[in-house]
Tab-separated table of C-alpha atoms and ligand atoms in Angstrom:
chain	number	residue	atom	x	y	z
A	1	UNK	CA	-9.348	-22.046	-26.016
A	2	UNK	CA	-10.225	-24.160	-29.529
A	3	UNK	CA	-12.567	-26.548	-29.945
A	4	UNK	CA	-10.168	-29.418	-29.363
A	5	UNK	CA	-9.100	-28.002	-26.488
A	6	UNK	CA	-12.641	-27.306	-25.392
A	7	UNK	CA	-13.673	-31.370	-25.694
A	8	UNK	CA	-10.476	-32.293	-24.271
A	9	UNK	CA	-11.348	-30.676	-21.010
A	10	UNK	CA	-15.169	-31.845	-20.925
A	11	UNK	CA	-14.769	-35.518	-21.537
A	12	UNK	CA	-11.151	-36.033	-20.638
A	13	UNK	CA	-11.834	-39.609	-20.425
A	14	UNK	CA	-12.314	-40.366	-24.244
A	15	UNK	CA	-9.143	-39.561	-25.547
A	16	UNK	CA	-6.089	-41.361	-25.567
A	17	UNK	CA	-2.952	-39.978	-26.718
A	18	UNK	CA	0.536	-41.365	-27.995
A	19	UNK	CA	3.633	-39.696	-28.400
A	20	UNK	CA	7.022	-40.194	-29.072
A	21	UNK	CA	10.352	-39.599	-29.714
A	22	UNK	CA	13.694	-41.172	-31.178
A	23	UNK	CA	16.287	-42.306	-28.379
A	24	UNK	CA	19.059	-40.104	-29.895
A	25	UNK	CA	20.168	-37.789	-27.522
A	26	UNK	CA	18.517	-35.503	-24.650
A	27	UNK	CA	15.402	-33.547	-24.950
A	28	UNK	CA	16.091	-30.179	-25.638
A	29	UNK	CA	13.972	-26.342	-24.775
A	30	UNK	CA	12.525	-26.595	-27.766
A	31	UNK	CA	10.980	-30.432	-27.570
A	32	UNK	CA	10.106	-28.699	-24.173
A	33	UNK	CA	7.960	-25.720	-25.874
A	34	UNK	CA	7.073	-27.784	-28.689
A	35	UNK	CA	5.427	-30.520	-27.254
A	36	UNK	CA	6.618	-32.045	-23.547
A	37	UNK	CA	4.779	-28.905	-21.710
A	38	UNK	CA	1.284	-30.527	-24.078
A	39	UNK	CA	1.915	-33.877	-22.684
A	40	UNK	CA	2.188	-32.953	-19.266
A	41	UNK	CA	-0.703	-30.545	-19.736
A	42	UNK	CA	-2.898	-33.171	-21.433
A	43	UNK	CA	-1.982	-35.751	-18.761
A	44	UNK	CA	-2.695	-33.732	-15.565
A	45	UNK	CA	-6.249	-32.836	-17.316
A	46	UNK	CA	-6.959	-36.529	-17.181
A	47	UNK	CA	-6.184	-37.694	-20.755
A	48	UNK	CA	-4.445	-41.506	-20.722
A	49	UNK	CA	-1.171	-41.091	-22.131
A	50	UNK	CA	1.891	-43.185	-24.480
A	51	UNK	CA	4.688	-42.117	-24.503
A	52	UNK	CA	7.053	-44.005	-27.173
A	53	UNK	CA	10.985	-44.377	-26.572
A	54	UNK	CA	11.450	-44.818	-30.453
A	55	UNK	CA	14.260	-46.515	-30.669
A	56	UNK	CA	13.519	-48.503	-34.095
A	57	UNK	CA	13.074	-45.620	-35.956
A	58	UNK	CA	16.686	-44.613	-34.822
A	59	UNK	CA	17.645	-46.554	-37.372
A	60	UNK	CA	16.366	-44.936	-40.373
A	61	UNK	CA	19.064	-42.627	-41.329
A	62	UNK	CA	21.934	-44.865	-39.488
A	63	UNK	CA	23.485	-47.897	-39.825
A	64	UNK	CA	24.088	-48.679	-36.254
A	65	UNK	CA	22.359	-46.753	-33.287
A	66	UNK	CA	24.918	-45.745	-30.338
A	67	UNK	CA	24.592	-45.407	-26.580
A	68	UNK	CA	20.955	-46.894	-27.283
A	69	UNK	CA	20.431	-47.617	-23.483
A	70	UNK	CA	22.085	-44.390	-22.229
A	71	UNK	CA	19.676	-42.485	-24.558
A	72	UNK	CA	16.681	-44.813	-23.874
A	73	UNK	CA	17.213	-44.011	-19.950
A	74	UNK	CA	18.177	-40.651	-20.494
A	75	UNK	CA	14.963	-39.827	-22.405
A	76	UNK	CA	12.703	-41.587	-19.877
A	77	UNK	CA	14.226	-39.270	-16.997
A	78	UNK	CA	13.542	-36.466	-19.391
A	79	UNK	CA	10.081	-36.944	-19.542
A	80	UNK	CA	10.122	-38.089	-15.599
A	81	UNK	CA	11.592	-34.717	-14.789
A	82	UNK	CA	9.734	-32.307	-16.557
A	83	UNK	CA	6.551	-33.768	-15.031
A	84	UNK	CA	5.396	-37.065	-16.785
A	85	UNK	CA	3.770	-39.119	-13.872
A	86	UNK	CA	4.689	-43.018	-14.792
A	87	UNK	CA	1.781	-44.046	-12.238
A	88	UNK	CA	-1.219	-43.044	-15.239
A	89	UNK	CA	1.539	-42.827	-18.057
A	90	UNK	CA	2.664	-45.754	-20.123
A	91	UNK	CA	6.407	-45.090	-21.320
A	92	UNK	CA	7.632	-47.965	-23.920
A	93	UNK	CA	9.998	-48.755	-26.173
A	94	UNK	CA	9.118	-50.514	-29.633
A	95	UNK	CA	11.656	-53.275	-29.174
A	96	UNK	CA	10.234	-54.714	-26.243
A	97	UNK	CA	6.382	-54.935	-27.551
A	98	UNK	CA	6.366	-57.545	-30.768
A	99	UNK	CA	2.756	-57.451	-31.232
A	100	UNK	CA	3.122	-53.992	-31.976
A	101	UNK	CA	5.735	-54.639	-34.552
A	102	UNK	CA	3.607	-56.771	-36.158
A	103	UNK	CA	0.996	-54.596	-36.957
A	104	UNK	CA	3.072	-53.221	-39.664
A	105	UNK	CA	2.868	-56.215	-41.830
A	106	UNK	CA	-0.775	-56.026	-42.650
A	107	UNK	CA	-0.732	-52.210	-42.517
A	108	UNK	CA	1.915	-51.932	-44.981
A	109	UNK	CA	-0.349	-53.533	-47.190
A	110	UNK	CA	-2.730	-50.748	-46.912
A	111	UNK	CA	-0.656	-48.131	-48.624
A	112	UNK	CA	0.811	-47.667	-51.935
A	113	UNK	CA	5.029	-47.473	-52.634
A	114	UNK	CA	3.744	-44.038	-53.969
A	115	UNK	CA	2.371	-42.725	-51.032
A	116	UNK	CA	5.266	-43.878	-49.256
A	117	UNK	CA	7.819	-41.564	-51.382
A	118	UNK	CA	5.838	-38.523	-51.850
A	119	UNK	CA	6.276	-38.215	-48.173
A	120	UNK	CA	8.227	-35.175	-47.665
A	121	UNK	CA	9.518	-35.484	-44.289
A	122	UNK	CA	10.669	-38.726	-45.552
A	123	UNK	CA	12.261	-36.917	-48.118
A	124	UNK	CA	14.143	-34.262	-46.579
A	125	UNK	CA	15.312	-36.952	-43.822
A	126	UNK	CA	16.886	-38.863	-46.970
A	127	UNK	CA	18.442	-35.330	-47.835
A	128	UNK	CA	19.644	-34.961	-44.599
A	129	UNK	CA	21.224	-38.585	-44.130
A	130	UNK	CA	25.122	-39.213	-44.468
A	131	UNK	CA	24.373	-42.201	-45.959
A	132	UNK	CA	24.527	-43.613	-49.643
A	133	UNK	CA	21.075	-45.421	-49.694
A	134	UNK	CA	17.704	-45.497	-48.150
A	135	UNK	CA	17.293	-48.157	-46.164
A	136	UNK	CA	13.559	-50.399	-46.761
A	137	UNK	CA	12.786	-48.987	-43.235
A	138	UNK	CA	13.643	-45.300	-44.237
A	139	UNK	CA	11.087	-45.478	-46.750
A	140	UNK	CA	8.328	-47.468	-44.451
A	141	UNK	CA	8.941	-46.169	-40.762
A	142	UNK	CA	5.707	-44.220	-41.068
A	143	UNK	CA	3.895	-47.471	-41.530
A	144	UNK	CA	5.635	-48.308	-38.437
A	145	UNK	CA	4.244	-45.085	-37.264
A	146	UNK	CA	0.892	-45.908	-38.035
A	147	UNK	CA	1.383	-49.349	-35.654
A	148	UNK	CA	2.720	-46.942	-32.421
A	149	UNK	CA	-0.509	-44.727	-32.431
A	150	UNK	CA	-3.091	-47.307	-33.651
A	151	UNK	CA	-1.917	-50.442	-31.331
A	152	UNK	CA	-3.207	-48.431	-28.239
A	153	UNK	CA	-6.110	-47.135	-30.283
A	154	UNK	CA	-5.118	-43.135	-30.014
A	155	UNK	CA	-7.090	-40.779	-31.054
A	156	UNK	CA	-5.134	-37.683	-30.144
A	157	UNK	CA	-1.463	-37.325	-31.489
A	158	UNK	CA	0.261	-33.808	-29.845
A	159	UNK	CA	2.810	-33.311	-32.771
A	160	UNK	CA	5.302	-30.770	-34.185
A	161	UNK	CA	4.443	-29.675	-37.863
A	162	UNK	CA	7.035	-32.039	-39.613
A	163	UNK	CA	5.152	-35.024	-38.632
A	164	UNK	CA	1.766	-34.840	-40.338
A	165	UNK	CA	2.583	-36.839	-42.945
A	166	UNK	CA	3.254	-39.029	-40.740
A	167	UNK	CA	-0.229	-38.721	-39.341
A	168	UNK	CA	-1.991	-38.946	-42.628
A	169	UNK	CA	-0.457	-41.905	-43.478
A	170	UNK	CA	-1.518	-43.043	-39.884
A	171	UNK	CA	-4.860	-41.965	-40.706
A	172	UNK	CA	-5.021	-43.217	-44.192
A	173	UNK	CA	-4.292	-47.057	-42.767
A	174	UNK	CA	-6.957	-46.629	-39.940
A	175	UNK	CA	-9.705	-45.805	-43.052
A	176	UNK	CA	-8.689	-48.022	-45.430
A	177	UNK	CA	-8.164	-51.479	-42.401
A	178	UNK	CA	-11.951	-50.382	-41.104
A	179	UNK	CA	-13.053	-50.160	-44.502
A	180	UNK	CA	-11.546	-53.212	-45.824
A	181	UNK	CA	-11.683	-55.654	-42.876
A	182	UNK	CA	-14.354	-54.548	-40.124
A	183	UNK	CA	-13.992	-50.668	-37.852
A	184	UNK	CA	-11.262	-51.369	-35.231
A	185	UNK	CA	-9.507	-48.393	-35.015
A	186	UNK	CA	-10.324	-44.522	-34.614
A	187	UNK	CA	-9.006	-41.820	-37.197
A	188	UNK	CA	-6.318	-39.956	-34.752
A	189	UNK	CA	-6.142	-36.066	-35.008
A	190	UNK	CA	-2.944	-34.446	-34.871
A	191	UNK	CA	-2.659	-31.535	-32.025
A	192	UNK	CA	-0.139	-29.260	-32.809
A	193	UNK	CA	1.379	-26.882	-30.330
A	194	UNK	CA	-0.125	-23.076	-29.535
A	195	UNK	CA	3.379	-21.794	-29.133
A	196	UNK	CA	5.419	-20.230	-31.404
A	197	UNK	CA	8.254	-21.912	-32.613
A	198	UNK	CA	11.092	-21.683	-30.608
A	199	UNK	CA	14.601	-21.639	-32.796
A	200	UNK	CA	17.890	-22.695	-32.003
A	201	UNK	CA	20.794	-19.998	-30.876
A	202	UNK	CA	21.698	-19.505	-34.076
A	203	UNK	CA	18.016	-18.707	-35.391
A	204	UNK	CA	17.529	-22.099	-37.069
A	205	UNK	CA	15.694	-24.874	-36.106
A	206	UNK	CA	17.077	-26.050	-32.298
A	207	UNK	CA	18.534	-29.552	-32.745
A	208	UNK	CA	20.955	-31.340	-30.741
A	209	UNK	CA	23.533	-32.045	-33.786
A	210	UNK	CA	23.524	-28.156	-35.028
A	211	UNK	CA	24.850	-27.513	-31.544
A	212	UNK	CA	22.176	-24.731	-30.897
A	213	UNK	CA	19.813	-26.069	-28.628
A	214	UNK	CA	19.509	-25.865	-24.704
A	215	UNK	CA	19.282	-29.309	-23.243
A	216	UNK	CA	17.063	-29.722	-20.281
A	217	UNK	CA	19.602	-31.487	-18.651
A	218	UNK	CA	22.952	-28.854	-19.303
A	219	UNK	CA	24.490	-27.819	-16.575
A	220	UNK	CA	23.570	-23.659	-15.455
A	221	UNK	CA	27.134	-23.214	-16.571
A	222	UNK	CA	26.589	-24.237	-20.032
A	223	UNK	CA	23.361	-22.856	-20.378
A	224	UNK	CA	25.132	-19.244	-20.214
A	225	UNK	CA	27.943	-20.323	-22.757
A	226	UNK	CA	25.591	-21.492	-25.291
A	227	UNK	CA	23.500	-17.917	-24.662
A	228	UNK	CA	26.275	-15.821	-24.879
A	229	UNK	CA	27.216	-17.347	-28.343
A	230	UNK	CA	23.845	-16.483	-29.474
A	231	UNK	CA	23.770	-14.656	-32.823
A	232	UNK	CA	22.115	-11.046	-32.131
A	233	UNK	CA	22.030	-7.625	-34.194
A	234	UNK	CA	23.749	-4.348	-33.958
A	235	UNK	CA	20.506	-2.587	-33.091
A	236	UNK	CA	20.558	-2.053	-29.440
A	237	UNK	CA	17.077	-1.751	-28.959
A	238	UNK	CA	14.985	-4.783	-28.259
A	239	UNK	CA	11.498	-5.872	-29.202
A	240	UNK	CA	9.661	-8.794	-30.769
A	241	UNK	CA	9.400	-8.656	-34.031
A	242	UNK	CA	10.236	-11.907	-35.297
A	243	UNK	CA	9.460	-11.013	-38.876
A	244	UNK	CA	12.181	-8.123	-39.140
A	245	UNK	CA	14.343	-9.338	-36.075
A	246	UNK	CA	14.376	-12.839	-35.980
A	247	UNK	CA	17.083	-13.785	-33.699
A	248	UNK	CA	16.517	-11.160	-31.010
A	249	UNK	CA	13.135	-11.806	-31.184
A	250	UNK	CA	13.817	-15.560	-30.879
A	251	UNK	CA	15.732	-15.037	-27.861
A	252	UNK	CA	13.206	-12.819	-26.418
A	253	UNK	CA	10.717	-15.641	-26.882
A	254	UNK	CA	12.703	-17.761	-25.015
A	255	UNK	CA	12.677	-15.583	-22.185
A	256	UNK	CA	8.818	-14.864	-22.253
A	257	UNK	CA	8.120	-18.995	-22.684
A	258	UNK	CA	10.212	-19.997	-19.280
A	259	UNK	CA	8.442	-16.210	-17.511
A	260	UNK	CA	5.237	-17.158	-18.971
A	261	UNK	CA	4.861	-13.619	-20.118
A	262	UNK	CA	4.394	-12.060	-22.917
A	263	UNK	CA	7.156	-11.483	-25.422
A	264	UNK	CA	6.858	-8.067	-26.286
A	265	UNK	CA	6.523	-7.322	-22.591
A	266	UNK	CA	9.799	-8.781	-21.918
A	267	UNK	CA	10.966	-7.045	-24.815
A	268	UNK	CA	9.751	-3.537	-23.169
A	269	UNK	CA	11.423	-4.399	-19.691
A	270	UNK	CA	14.898	-4.864	-21.767
A	271	UNK	CA	13.991	-1.909	-23.842
A	272	UNK	CA	17.244	-0.062	-25.004
A	273	UNK	CA	19.542	-2.036	-23.347
A	274	UNK	CA	20.987	-4.355	-25.853
A	275	UNK	CA	22.053	-7.770	-26.710
A	276	UNK	CA	24.413	-8.337	-23.137
A	277	UNK	CA	20.882	-7.327	-21.318
A	278	UNK	CA	19.107	-9.643	-23.531
A	279	UNK	CA	21.227	-12.389	-22.948
A	280	UNK	CA	21.649	-11.593	-19.288
A	281	UNK	CA	17.750	-12.179	-18.992
A	282	UNK	CA	17.675	-14.918	-21.198
A	283	UNK	CA	20.476	-17.298	-19.233
A	284	UNK	CA	18.571	-16.413	-15.976
A	285	UNK	CA	15.663	-17.014	-16.627
A	286	UNK	CA	16.430	-20.273	-18.571
A	287	UNK	CA	18.267	-21.536	-16.111
A	288	UNK	CA	15.338	-20.274	-12.966
A	289	UNK	CA	12.576	-22.108	-14.904
A	290	UNK	CA	14.583	-25.440	-15.825
A	291	UNK	CA	16.104	-25.459	-12.274
A	292	UNK	CA	13.487	-27.644	-10.615
A	293	UNK	CA	13.392	-29.858	-13.879
A	294	UNK	CA	17.184	-30.230	-13.493
A	295	UNK	CA	17.049	-31.506	-10.163
A	296	UNK	CA	14.086	-33.738	-10.149
A	297	UNK	CA	15.960	-35.323	-13.673
A	298	UNK	CA	19.625	-35.524	-11.478
A	299	UNK	CA	17.344	-37.454	-8.881
A	300	UNK	CA	16.152	-39.845	-11.346
A	301	UNK	CA	19.937	-40.052	-13.051
A	302	UNK	CA	21.202	-41.321	-10.329
A	303	UNK	CA	18.617	-44.254	-9.718
A	304	UNK	CA	19.096	-46.248	-12.822
A	305	UNK	CA	17.034	-49.230	-11.464
A	306	UNK	CA	14.147	-46.737	-10.647
A	307	UNK	CA	14.379	-46.010	-14.474
A	308	UNK	CA	14.131	-49.258	-15.533
A	309	UNK	CA	11.955	-50.216	-13.522
A	310	UNK	CA	9.247	-47.468	-15.064
A	311	UNK	CA	10.286	-48.465	-18.130
A	312	UNK	CA	9.537	-52.665	-17.586
A	313	UNK	CA	6.505	-51.635	-16.363
A	314	UNK	CA	5.625	-49.276	-19.357
A	315	UNK	CA	6.299	-52.060	-21.525
A	316	UNK	CA	4.582	-54.549	-20.081
A	317	UNK	CA	1.341	-52.885	-20.193
A	318	UNK	CA	1.934	-51.798	-23.989
A	319	UNK	CA	1.851	-55.624	-24.652
A	320	UNK	CA	-0.872	-56.304	-22.817
A	321	UNK	CA	-2.742	-53.590	-25.163
A	322	UNK	CA	-0.854	-54.482	-28.129
A	323	UNK	CA	-1.700	-58.034	-27.840
A	324	UNK	CA	-5.499	-57.401	-27.336
A	325	UNK	CA	-5.463	-54.869	-30.940
A	326	UNK	CA	-3.413	-58.043	-32.560
A	327	UNK	CA	-6.179	-60.399	-31.762
A	328	UNK	CA	-8.835	-58.367	-32.879
A	329	UNK	CA	-6.940	-57.318	-36.061
A	330	UNK	CA	-6.114	-61.288	-36.706
A	331	UNK	CA	-9.905	-61.728	-36.186
A	332	UNK	CA	-10.916	-59.006	-38.767
A	333	UNK	CA	-8.805	-60.640	-41.065
A	334	UNK	CA	-10.044	-63.443	-40.777
A	335	UNK	CA	-7.530	-65.051	-39.280
A	336	UNK	CA	-8.984	-66.711	-35.484
A	337	UNK	CA	-6.602	-69.125	-35.418
B	401	LIG	N1	8.863	-39.702	-35.545
B	401	LIG	C1	8.432	-38.954	-34.547
B	401	LIG	C2	9.953	-38.295	-34.673
B	401	LIG	O1	10.897	-38.350	-35.292
B	401	LIG	C3	8.542	-40.266	-33.269
B	401	LIG	C4	7.957	-40.993	-33.206
B	401	LIG	C5	7.567	-42.470	-33.432
B	401	LIG	C6	6.264	-40.024	-33.118
B	401	LIG	N2	6.418	-42.689	-33.519
B	401	LIG	C7	5.737	-41.639	-32.939
B	401	LIG	C8	5.596	-39.417	-32.762
B	401	LIG	C9	4.435	-41.718	-32.967
B	401	LIG	C10	4.720	-39.519	-33.087
B	401	LIG	C11	3.693	-40.202	-32.836
B	401	LIG	O2	9.871	-37.357	-33.523
């Protein structure tokens, strides 16, 4: 247990967590082991949790967001299915919380255009985008993300490594606001997942757009199909050696995470069984692990009214919190009228 974990366990009420995802598709096992499991763990430890469905952020690398409502409700269903409890967590969307968005204005005045242009994650996204020009939102969304985090005064943000530059901007905004006006904001910390990162079935970053992701909501057959197609190598001896046998090791890791066992032990069980035995184990482990998640998800997906109700409630609470923070910000800035 590291220092931060110990502090969380000792005083969960001292922490407020905000995390977010873009509603661009369904969540997959990379999300689960990278961050969703952490969110559930934090909530169970007694930490107050805000889960943002970042609908405005979808507009950073595309002109029009399609199937938005379906993706938003799907994201809510994914969270409920993995065990986020809406009775104590707040699930909400950008677009329904005007006071959050208004914070972006003063925050933009606290960063320089050079700082925005240097952000390596934004640079990567600009490279990967098929758009011919870069929108103002693409360049400034990390500042919007600062508003996401600071509107509820979150002090802990569970994220993947790619998000660290954004969290640095949030910390800069919080510090500069506090120095220039009044101490309104905490300076939040990142919480990185301890689990080694899970790759897709082709050995590259797991991502829906690459067709290498196992979605939480996939059927057992779809899961079997995608794992059967996974890349392996010609060596029949199955070991966990991410350095020299990346594809095989990634499959071993996937089974190990699902079985909550050590990857070396999982590999030893398969021994010289080769890729076929490995894939059989992975398919069974994943499907067994996801069975209860999928059952819960199906129940929610069959009840869109309940999903809407949970989101409406989350949005209402987020609005109350955001209005309070915006009042403090306006007062600190000499705009109390
Ligand atoms: N930028 C994150 C992503 O692309 C999503 C996100 C939006 C987020 N706002 C956030 C993550 C606030 C953490 C905190 O995945």
